[in-house]
C-alpha cells in the first residue's frame, strides 16, 4: 500500500524560524504557491495515482482557487490555519482552529473534510489530547504521527503502519509516516527533506520491500528558486534546501515506478479489526519507556 500526501503551504511555512514565523509578515513575502502546486498537479496528471492534500488555512483564505483546483480531482484535508505546532496551542485554541479550518475548506470546495495533519508532526505523546478534539470535530483520518525523532514532534514508540487511536470521542484512524528499522534506529526515507536527501535507488528498494509506504511532500520541496531563510542554522539549511533541484524528477520517477492511493482509498483496503489499537495512555507510556 503506497499513500501519497502533500502539505500545501508556502516556502516560508518552515517552523521555528525567527525570520518567518510571525504570520503578520506573511503577506509581504513572495508568493510561490501557484507555480509549485501546479508542478505537483502536472506530475500527478495522467499518472493514474491519487493523493491527499493537506492545506494550510492561510493559503485557502488567500487563494481559494487553489483549494478549488485541487479538490476537483483530489481529496483534501486540513493542515491547520496558520501552521502553528499543536504543542504551541492550548486545547481551546486548537479546537477553534480545527473547527474553523474544516469549515473553510468545506465552504470553498463543497466537499466533506475528514482528514488532518499537524504542522511538523507536532502531536507528541504529551499532545495526545489533540485526538479527542480531532474526533469530536469530525476528523476520521489523521496523518500527524511521525514514528521517530523529529525536530518539531515525533512519537518514537508509534507503529510504522496504520493503527487506531482510541480517543474519548471515538476512534481516529492513524496513517503514520512510514519508516524502516536500521541499526536500531527508525529511519524515515519518504518525505520532505528525507525524500530529497535519500538516493532514489535506496528509496525505491526500501519502498518495494515495505507493505506500507506513506510519502509526504511540500510544494517548496520542488522549488530550487525559493528565497533562502538566512536565520536557519547550517544543519536546518541543509535539511530545508538540499536536493531541491532533483525532487521534481524524483517525484515523477516515483509515480512511474509505484501506484499511489489517497487516504480514504487506503481506509477501504485495511481490515481495521486486525490492526493495533492504541490510546493516549499506551502511546505515552511507550514514549516514556523510550526516554528512559
Ligand atoms: Zn506543514
PDB file of N, CA and C in Angstrom, residues 156-242:
ATOM      1  N   UNK A 156       8.319   8.216  19.155  1.00  0.00           N
ATOM      2  CA  UNK A 156       9.212   7.149  18.727  1.00  0.00           C
ATOM      3  C   UNK A 156       8.673   5.742  18.954  1.00  0.00           C
ATOM      4  N   UNK A 157       7.702   5.552  19.812  1.00  0.00           N
ATOM      5  CA  UNK A 157       7.168   4.196  20.015  1.00  0.00           C
ATOM      6  C   UNK A 157       5.994   3.854  19.112  1.00  0.00           C
ATOM      7  N   UNK A 158       5.622   4.739  18.229  1.00  0.00           N
ATOM      8  CA  UNK A 158       4.414   4.521  17.424  1.00  0.00           C
ATOM      9  C   UNK A 158       4.663   3.496  16.313  1.00  0.00           C
ATOM     10  N   UNK A 159       3.604   2.774  15.879  1.00  0.00           N
ATOM     11  CA  UNK A 159       3.752   1.805  14.786  1.00  0.00           C
ATOM     12  C   UNK A 159       4.163   2.464  13.470  1.00  0.00           C
ATOM     13  N   UNK A 160       4.701   1.641  12.557  1.00  0.00           N
ATOM     14  CA  UNK A 160       5.125   2.114  11.235  1.00  0.00           C
ATOM     15  C   UNK A 160       4.025   1.955  10.186  1.00  0.00           C
ATOM     16  N   UNK A 161       2.865   1.487  10.602  1.00  0.00           N
ATOM     17  CA  UNK A 161       1.771   1.245   9.651  1.00  0.00           C
ATOM     18  C   UNK A 161       0.457   1.718  10.288  1.00  0.00           C
ATOM     19  N   UNK A 162      -0.636   1.795   9.510  1.00  0.00           N
ATOM     20  CA  UNK A 162      -1.879   2.356  10.062  1.00  0.00           C
ATOM     21  C   UNK A 162      -2.324   1.671  11.351  1.00  0.00           C
ATOM     22  N   UNK A 163      -2.815   2.474  12.258  1.00  0.00           N
ATOM     23  CA  UNK A 163      -3.327   1.953  13.525  1.00  0.00           C
ATOM     24  C   UNK A 163      -4.474   2.825  13.998  1.00  0.00           C
ATOM     25  N   UNK A 164      -5.185   2.315  15.024  1.00  0.00           N
ATOM     26  CA  UNK A 164      -6.333   3.064  15.536  1.00  0.00           C
ATOM     27  C   UNK A 164      -5.928   3.788  16.817  1.00  0.00           C
ATOM     28  N   UNK A 165      -6.419   5.000  16.961  1.00  0.00           N
ATOM     29  CA  UNK A 165      -6.205   5.722  18.208  1.00  0.00           C
ATOM     30  C   UNK A 165      -7.562   5.911  18.873  1.00  0.00           C
ATOM     31  N   UNK A 166      -7.668   5.318  20.051  1.00  0.00           N
ATOM     32  CA  UNK A 166      -8.937   5.405  20.771  1.00  0.00           C
ATOM     33  C   UNK A 166      -8.944   6.700  21.564  1.00  0.00           C
ATOM     34  N   UNK A 167      -9.888   7.559  21.232  1.00  0.00           N
ATOM     35  CA  UNK A 167      -9.999   8.815  21.973  1.00  0.00           C
ATOM     36  C   UNK A 167     -11.283   8.768  22.797  1.00  0.00           C
ATOM     37  N   UNK A 168     -11.461   9.757  23.628  1.00  0.00           N
ATOM     38  CA  UNK A 168     -12.686   9.802  24.431  1.00  0.00           C
ATOM     39  C   UNK A 168     -13.914   9.983  23.548  1.00  0.00           C
ATOM     40  N   UNK A 169     -13.705  10.537  22.371  1.00  0.00           N
ATOM     41  CA  UNK A 169     -14.844  10.838  21.493  1.00  0.00           C
ATOM     42  C   UNK A 169     -14.968   9.851  20.337  1.00  0.00           C
ATOM     43  N   UNK A 170     -14.246   8.752  20.361  1.00  0.00           N
ATOM     44  CA  UNK A 170     -14.313   7.775  19.267  1.00  0.00           C
ATOM     45  C   UNK A 170     -12.939   7.467  18.730  1.00  0.00           C
ATOM     46  N   UNK A 171     -12.925   6.654  17.662  1.00  0.00           N
ATOM     47  CA  UNK A 171     -11.645   6.203  17.116  1.00  0.00           C
ATOM     48  C   UNK A 171     -11.202   7.073  15.950  1.00  0.00           C
ATOM     49  N   UNK A 172      -9.931   7.441  15.957  1.00  0.00           N
ATOM     50  CA  UNK A 172      -9.328   8.134  14.817  1.00  0.00           C
ATOM     51  C   UNK A 172      -8.414   7.116  14.130  1.00  0.00           C
ATOM     52  N   UNK A 173      -8.538   7.005  12.806  1.00  0.00           N
ATOM     53  CA  UNK A 173      -7.664   6.095  12.063  1.00  0.00           C
ATOM     54  C   UNK A 173      -6.378   6.843  11.721  1.00  0.00           C
ATOM     55  N   UNK A 174      -5.273   6.301  12.186  1.00  0.00           N
ATOM     56  CA  UNK A 174      -3.986   6.985  12.030  1.00  0.00           C
ATOM     57  C   UNK A 174      -3.192   6.401  10.864  1.00  0.00           C
ATOM     58  N   UNK A 175      -2.704   7.274   9.992  1.00  0.00           N
ATOM     59  CA  UNK A 175      -1.828   6.891   8.884  1.00  0.00           C
ATOM     60  C   UNK A 175      -0.476   7.545   9.131  1.00  0.00           C
ATOM     61  N   UNK A 176       0.408   6.855   9.868  1.00  0.00           N
ATOM     62  CA  UNK A 176       1.692   7.467  10.226  1.00  0.00           C
ATOM     63  C   UNK A 176       2.639   7.526   9.029  1.00  0.00           C
ATOM     64  N   UNK A 177       3.682   8.317   9.175  1.00  0.00           N
ATOM     65  CA  UNK A 177       4.759   8.309   8.184  1.00  0.00           C
ATOM     66  C   UNK A 177       5.397   6.917   8.224  1.00  0.00           C
ATOM     67  N   UNK A 178       5.734   6.373   7.068  1.00  0.00           N
ATOM     68  CA  UNK A 178       6.364   5.045   7.068  1.00  0.00           C
ATOM     69  C   UNK A 178       7.838   5.178   7.442  1.00  0.00           C
ATOM     70  N   UNK A 179       8.382   4.122   8.013  1.00  0.00           N
ATOM     71  CA  UNK A 179       9.764   4.162   8.485  1.00  0.00           C
ATOM     72  C   UNK A 179      10.391   2.782   8.327  1.00  0.00           C
ATOM     73  N   UNK A 180      11.694   2.752   8.511  1.00  0.00           N
ATOM     74  CA  UNK A 180      12.414   1.479   8.418  1.00  0.00           C
ATOM     75  C   UNK A 180      13.352   1.380   9.608  1.00  0.00           C
ATOM     76  N   UNK A 181      13.399   0.192  10.191  1.00  0.00           N
ATOM     77  CA  UNK A 181      14.325  -0.023  11.308  1.00  0.00           C
ATOM     78  C   UNK A 181      15.696  -0.366  10.734  1.00  0.00           C
ATOM     79  N   UNK A 182      16.701   0.414  11.077  1.00  0.00           N
ATOM     80  CA  UNK A 182      18.056   0.157  10.576  1.00  0.00           C
ATOM     81  C   UNK A 182      19.043   0.427  11.706  1.00  0.00           C
ATOM     82  N   UNK A 183      19.819  -0.569  12.067  1.00  0.00           N
ATOM     83  CA  UNK A 183      20.783  -0.468  13.179  1.00  0.00           C
ATOM     84  C   UNK A 183      20.115   0.088  14.443  1.00  0.00           C
ATOM     85  N   UNK A 184      18.888  -0.391  14.706  1.00  0.00           N
ATOM     86  CA  UNK A 184      18.196   0.004  15.924  1.00  0.00           C
ATOM     87  C   UNK A 184      17.547   1.379  15.864  1.00  0.00           C
ATOM     88  N   UNK A 185      17.701   2.070  14.736  1.00  0.00           N
ATOM     89  CA  UNK A 185      17.120   3.415  14.609  1.00  0.00           C
ATOM     90  C   UNK A 185      15.914   3.380  13.665  1.00  0.00           C
ATOM     91  N   UNK A 186      14.943   4.263  13.911  1.00  0.00           N
ATOM     92  CA  UNK A 186      13.827   4.407  12.983  1.00  0.00           C
ATOM     93  C   UNK A 186      14.237   5.393  11.886  1.00  0.00           C
ATOM     94  N   UNK A 187      14.365   4.873  10.674  1.00  0.00           N
ATOM     95  CA  UNK A 187      14.810   5.717   9.566  1.00  0.00           C
ATOM     96  C   UNK A 187      13.613   6.107   8.698  1.00  0.00           C
ATOM     97  N   UNK A 188      13.473   7.413   8.477  1.00  0.00           N
ATOM     98  CA  UNK A 188      12.410   7.925   7.602  1.00  0.00           C
ATOM     99  C   UNK A 188      13.053   8.206   6.242  1.00  0.00           C
ATOM    100  N   UNK A 189      12.389   7.827   5.158  1.00  0.00           N
ATOM    101  CA  UNK A 189      13.014   7.978   3.846  1.00  0.00           C
ATOM    102  C   UNK A 189      12.077   8.518   2.776  1.00  0.00           C
ATOM    103  N   UNK A 190      10.816   8.752   3.151  1.00  0.00           N
ATOM    104  CA  UNK A 190       9.840   9.006   2.085  1.00  0.00           C
ATOM    105  C   UNK A 190       9.099  10.334   2.196  1.00  0.00           C
ATOM    106  N   UNK A 191       9.722  11.326   2.839  1.00  0.00           N
ATOM    107  CA  UNK A 191       9.003  12.594   2.909  1.00  0.00           C
ATOM    108  C   UNK A 191       9.908  13.784   3.151  1.00  0.00           C
ATOM    109  N   UNK A 192       9.463  14.954   2.687  1.00  0.00           N
ATOM    110  CA  UNK A 192      10.146  16.220   2.944  1.00  0.00           C
ATOM    111  C   UNK A 192      11.634  16.154   2.643  1.00  0.00           C
ATOM    112  N   UNK A 193      12.448  16.585   3.610  1.00  0.00           N
ATOM    113  CA  UNK A 193      13.899  16.569   3.449  1.00  0.00           C
ATOM    114  C   UNK A 193      14.438  15.150   3.271  1.00  0.00           C
ATOM    115  N   UNK A 194      13.812  14.186   3.920  1.00  0.00           N
ATOM    116  CA  UNK A 194      14.255  12.785   3.795  1.00  0.00           C
ATOM    117  C   UNK A 194      14.033  12.302   2.360  1.00  0.00           C
ATOM    118  N   UNK A 195      12.914  12.731   1.778  1.00  0.00           N
ATOM    119  CA  UNK A 195      12.599  12.389   0.383  1.00  0.00           C
ATOM    120  C   UNK A 195      13.658  12.989  -0.546  1.00  0.00           C
ATOM    121  N   UNK A 196      14.064  14.236  -0.257  1.00  0.00           N
ATOM    122  CA  UNK A 196      15.042  14.893  -1.130  1.00  0.00           C
ATOM    123  C   UNK A 196      16.448  14.321  -0.960  1.00  0.00           C
ATOM    124  N   UNK A 197      16.787  13.960   0.285  1.00  0.00           N
ATOM    125  CA  UNK A 197      18.165  13.560   0.578  1.00  0.00           C
ATOM    126  C   UNK A 197      18.428  12.073   0.261  1.00  0.00           C
ATOM    127  N   UNK A 198      17.442  11.200   0.514  1.00  0.00           N
ATOM    128  CA  UNK A 198      17.655   9.759   0.285  1.00  0.00           C
ATOM    129  C   UNK A 198      17.824   9.478  -1.217  1.00  0.00           C
ATOM    130  N   UNK A 199      18.911   8.807  -1.616  1.00  0.00           N
ATOM    131  CA  UNK A 199      19.083   8.478  -3.040  1.00  0.00           C
ATOM    132  C   UNK A 199      17.879   7.675  -3.550  1.00  0.00           C
ATOM    133  N   UNK A 200      17.454   7.974  -4.790  1.00  0.00           N
ATOM    134  CA  UNK A 200      16.235   7.348  -5.317  1.00  0.00           C
ATOM    135  C   UNK A 200      16.331   5.821  -5.333  1.00  0.00           C
ATOM    136  N   UNK A 201      17.501   5.296  -5.678  1.00  0.00           N
ATOM    137  CA  UNK A 201      17.625   3.829  -5.763  1.00  0.00           C
ATOM    138  C   UNK A 201      17.358   3.169  -4.402  1.00  0.00           C
ATOM    139  N   UNK A 202      17.790   3.829  -3.333  1.00  0.00           N
ATOM    140  CA  UNK A 202      17.562   3.283  -1.981  1.00  0.00           C
ATOM    141  C   UNK A 202      16.080   3.400  -1.625  1.00  0.00           C
ATOM    142  N   UNK A 203      15.505   4.574  -1.901  1.00  0.00           N
ATOM    143  CA  UNK A 203      14.085   4.764  -1.597  1.00  0.00           C
ATOM    144  C   UNK A 203      13.229   3.729  -2.333  1.00  0.00           C
ATOM    145  N   UNK A 204      13.555   3.522  -3.610  1.00  0.00           N
ATOM    146  CA  UNK A 204      12.782   2.568  -4.422  1.00  0.00           C
ATOM    147  C   UNK A 204      12.900   1.146  -3.847  1.00  0.00           C
ATOM    148  N   UNK A 205      14.106   0.791  -3.446  1.00  0.00           N
ATOM    149  CA  UNK A 205      14.341  -0.551  -2.898  1.00  0.00           C
ATOM    150  C   UNK A 205      13.559  -0.741  -1.591  1.00  0.00           C
ATOM    151  N   UNK A 206      13.677   0.237  -0.694  1.00  0.00           N
ATOM    152  CA  UNK A 206      13.004   0.118   0.605  1.00  0.00           C
ATOM    153  C   UNK A 206      11.486   0.154   0.447  1.00  0.00           C
ATOM    154  N   UNK A 207      11.008   1.022  -0.448  1.00  0.00           N
ATOM    155  CA  UNK A 207       9.553   1.086  -0.656  1.00  0.00           C
ATOM    156  C   UNK A 207       9.036  -0.202  -1.265  1.00  0.00           C
ATOM    157  N   UNK A 208       9.817  -0.760  -2.182  1.00  0.00           N
ATOM    158  CA  UNK A 208       9.415  -2.006  -2.828  1.00  0.00           C
ATOM    159  C   UNK A 208       9.274  -3.155  -1.843  1.00  0.00           C
ATOM    160  N   UNK A 209      10.058  -3.104  -0.774  1.00  0.00           N
ATOM    161  CA  UNK A 209      10.031  -4.193   0.213  1.00  0.00           C
ATOM    162  C   UNK A 209       9.012  -3.963   1.328  1.00  0.00           C
ATOM    163  N   UNK A 210       8.558  -2.721   1.489  1.00  0.00           N
ATOM    164  CA  UNK A 210       7.674  -2.406   2.611  1.00  0.00           C
ATOM    165  C   UNK A 210       6.204  -2.573   2.221  1.00  0.00           C
ATOM    166  N   UNK A 211       5.399  -3.223   3.074  1.00  0.00           N
ATOM    167  CA  UNK A 211       3.977  -3.373   2.743  1.00  0.00           C
ATOM    168  C   UNK A 211       3.198  -2.065   2.860  1.00  0.00           C
ATOM    169  N   UNK A 212       3.811  -1.065   3.505  1.00  0.00           N
ATOM    170  CA  UNK A 212       3.122   0.224   3.707  1.00  0.00           C
ATOM    171  C   UNK A 212       4.106   1.370   3.521  1.00  0.00           C
ATOM    172  N   UNK A 213       3.765   2.264   2.597  1.00  0.00           N
ATOM    173  CA  UNK A 213       4.584   3.462   2.415  1.00  0.00           C
ATOM    174  C   UNK A 213       3.690   4.687   2.422  1.00  0.00           C
ATOM    175  N   UNK A 214       4.084   5.687   3.171  1.00  0.00           N
ATOM    176  CA  UNK A 214       3.377   6.975   3.117  1.00  0.00           C
ATOM    177  C   UNK A 214       4.394   8.052   2.760  1.00  0.00           C
ATOM    178  N   UNK A 215       4.172   8.658   1.610  1.00  0.00           N
ATOM    179  CA  UNK A 215       5.067   9.710   1.120  1.00  0.00           C
ATOM    180  C   UNK A 215       4.434  11.068   1.418  1.00  0.00           C
ATOM    181  N   UNK A 216       5.235  12.011   1.946  1.00  0.00           N
ATOM    182  CA  UNK A 216       4.713  13.382   2.152  1.00  0.00           C
ATOM    183  C   UNK A 216       5.679  14.385   1.533  1.00  0.00           C
ATOM    184  N   UNK A 217       5.103  15.289   0.749  1.00  0.00           N
ATOM    185  CA  UNK A 217       5.925  16.261   0.015  1.00  0.00           C
ATOM    186  C   UNK A 217       5.283  17.644   0.127  1.00  0.00           C
ATOM    187  N   UNK A 218       6.127  18.666   0.250  1.00  0.00           N
ATOM    188  CA  UNK A 218       5.651  20.055   0.268  1.00  0.00           C
ATOM    189  C   UNK A 218       5.922  20.681  -1.106  1.00  0.00           C
ATOM    190  N   UNK A 219       5.108  21.652  -1.514  1.00  0.00           N
ATOM    191  CA  UNK A 219       5.402  22.345  -2.782  1.00  0.00           C
ATOM    192  C   UNK A 219       6.833  22.892  -2.797  1.00  0.00           C
ATOM    193  N   UNK A 220       7.322  23.412  -1.686  1.00  0.00           N
ATOM    194  CA  UNK A 220       8.674  24.002  -1.665  1.00  0.00           C
ATOM    195  C   UNK A 220       9.779  22.952  -1.832  1.00  0.00           C
ATOM    196  N   UNK A 221       9.441  21.664  -1.616  1.00  0.00           N
ATOM    197  CA  UNK A 221      10.446  20.614  -1.790  1.00  0.00           C
ATOM    198  C   UNK A 221      10.933  20.527  -3.240  1.00  0.00           C
ATOM    199  N   UNK A 222      10.125  21.100  -4.156  1.00  0.00           N
ATOM    200  CA  UNK A 222      10.499  21.012  -5.578  1.00  0.00           C
ATOM    201  C   UNK A 222      10.770  22.384  -6.171  1.00  0.00           C
ATOM    202  N   UNK A 223      11.141  23.343  -5.323  1.00  0.00           N
ATOM    203  CA  UNK A 223      11.321  24.720  -5.789  1.00  0.00           C
ATOM    204  C   UNK A 223      12.740  25.221  -5.526  1.00  0.00           C
ATOM    205  N   UNK A 224      13.660  24.991  -6.483  1.00  0.00           N
ATOM    206  CA  UNK A 224      15.043  25.438  -6.274  1.00  0.00           C
ATOM    207  C   UNK A 224      15.184  26.962  -6.284  1.00  0.00           C
ATOM    208  N   UNK A 225      14.159  27.678  -6.745  1.00  0.00           N
ATOM    209  CA  UNK A 225      14.252  29.138  -6.827  1.00  0.00           C
ATOM    210  C   UNK A 225      13.726  29.873  -5.612  1.00  0.00           C
ATOM    211  N   UNK A 226      13.333  29.138  -4.574  1.00  0.00           N
ATOM    212  CA  UNK A 226      12.724  29.803  -3.416  1.00  0.00           C
ATOM    213  C   UNK A 226      13.752  30.632  -2.629  1.00  0.00           C
ATOM    214  N   UNK A 227      13.294  31.731  -1.986  1.00  0.00           N
ATOM    215  CA  UNK A 227      14.214  32.524  -1.163  1.00  0.00           C
ATOM    216  C   UNK A 227      14.769  31.678  -0.008  1.00  0.00           C
ATOM    217  N   UNK A 228      16.004  31.942   0.344  1.00  0.00           N
ATOM    218  CA  UNK A 228      16.636  31.212   1.456  1.00  0.00           C
ATOM    219  C   UNK A 228      16.362  31.964   2.758  1.00  0.00           C
ATOM    220  N   UNK A 229      15.944  31.228   3.782  1.00  0.00           N
ATOM    221  CA  UNK A 229      15.715  31.845   5.094  1.00  0.00           C
ATOM    222  C   UNK A 229      17.061  31.857   5.828  1.00  0.00           C
ATOM    223  N   UNK A 230      17.625  33.040   5.940  1.00  0.00           N
ATOM    224  CA  UNK A 230      19.004  33.155   6.440  1.00  0.00           C
ATOM    225  C   UNK A 230      19.178  32.811   7.906  1.00  0.00           C
ATOM    226  N   UNK A 231      18.109  32.961   8.698  1.00  0.00           N
ATOM    227  CA  UNK A 231      18.260  32.721  10.141  1.00  0.00           C
ATOM    228  C   UNK A 231      18.309  31.229  10.490  1.00  0.00           C
ATOM    229  N   UNK A 232      18.093  30.352   9.506  1.00  0.00           N
ATOM    230  CA  UNK A 232      18.171  28.911   9.793  1.00  0.00           C
ATOM    231  C   UNK A 232      19.624  28.515  10.078  1.00  0.00           C
ATOM    232  N   UNK A 233      19.792  27.542  10.965  1.00  0.00           N
ATOM    233  CA  UNK A 233      21.143  27.049  11.240  1.00  0.00           C
ATOM    234  C   UNK A 233      21.679  26.335   9.991  1.00  0.00           C
ATOM    235  N   UNK A 234      22.978  26.048   9.964  1.00  0.00           N
ATOM    236  CA  UNK A 234      23.563  25.364   8.797  1.00  0.00           C
ATOM    237  C   UNK A 234      22.906  24.007   8.566  1.00  0.00           C
ATOM    238  N   UNK A 235      22.630  23.295   9.669  1.00  0.00           N
ATOM    239  CA  UNK A 235      22.004  21.979   9.556  1.00  0.00           C
ATOM    240  C   UNK A 235      20.595  22.101   8.980  1.00  0.00           C
ATOM    241  N   UNK A 236      19.848  23.099   9.486  1.00  0.00           N
ATOM    242  CA  UNK A 236      18.475  23.264   9.001  1.00  0.00           C
ATOM    243  C   UNK A 236      18.460  23.762   7.549  1.00  0.00           C
ATOM    244  N   UNK A 237      19.458  24.541   7.171  1.00  0.00           N
ATOM    245  CA  UNK A 237      19.540  24.968   5.768  1.00  0.00           C
ATOM    246  C   UNK A 237      19.757  23.743   4.878  1.00  0.00           C
ATOM    247  N   UNK A 238      20.638  22.854   5.333  1.00  0.00           N
ATOM    248  CA  UNK A 238      20.889  21.634   4.570  1.00  0.00           C
ATOM    249  C   UNK A 238      19.584  20.832   4.439  1.00  0.00           C
ATOM    250  N   UNK A 239      18.890  20.634   5.578  1.00  0.00           N
ATOM    251  CA  UNK A 239      17.651  19.850   5.565  1.00  0.00           C
ATOM    252  C   UNK A 239      16.571  20.515   4.712  1.00  0.00           C
ATOM    253  N   UNK A 240      16.550  21.842   4.707  1.00  0.00           N
ATOM    254  CA  UNK A 240      15.480  22.561   4.006  1.00  0.00           C
ATOM    255  C   UNK A 240      15.747  22.720   2.515  1.00  0.00           C
ATOM    256  N   UNK A 241      17.019  22.799   2.116  1.00  0.00           N
ATOM    257  CA  UNK A 241      17.303  23.162   0.726  1.00  0.00           C
ATOM    258  C   UNK A 241      18.103  22.121  -0.069  1.00  0.00           C
ATOM    259  N   UNK A 242      18.521  21.035   0.578  1.00  0.00           N
ATOM    260  CA  UNK A 242      19.302  20.038  -0.152  1.00  0.00           C
ATOM    261  C   UNK A 242      18.398  19.257  -1.128  1.00  0.00           C
TER     262      UNK A 242
END
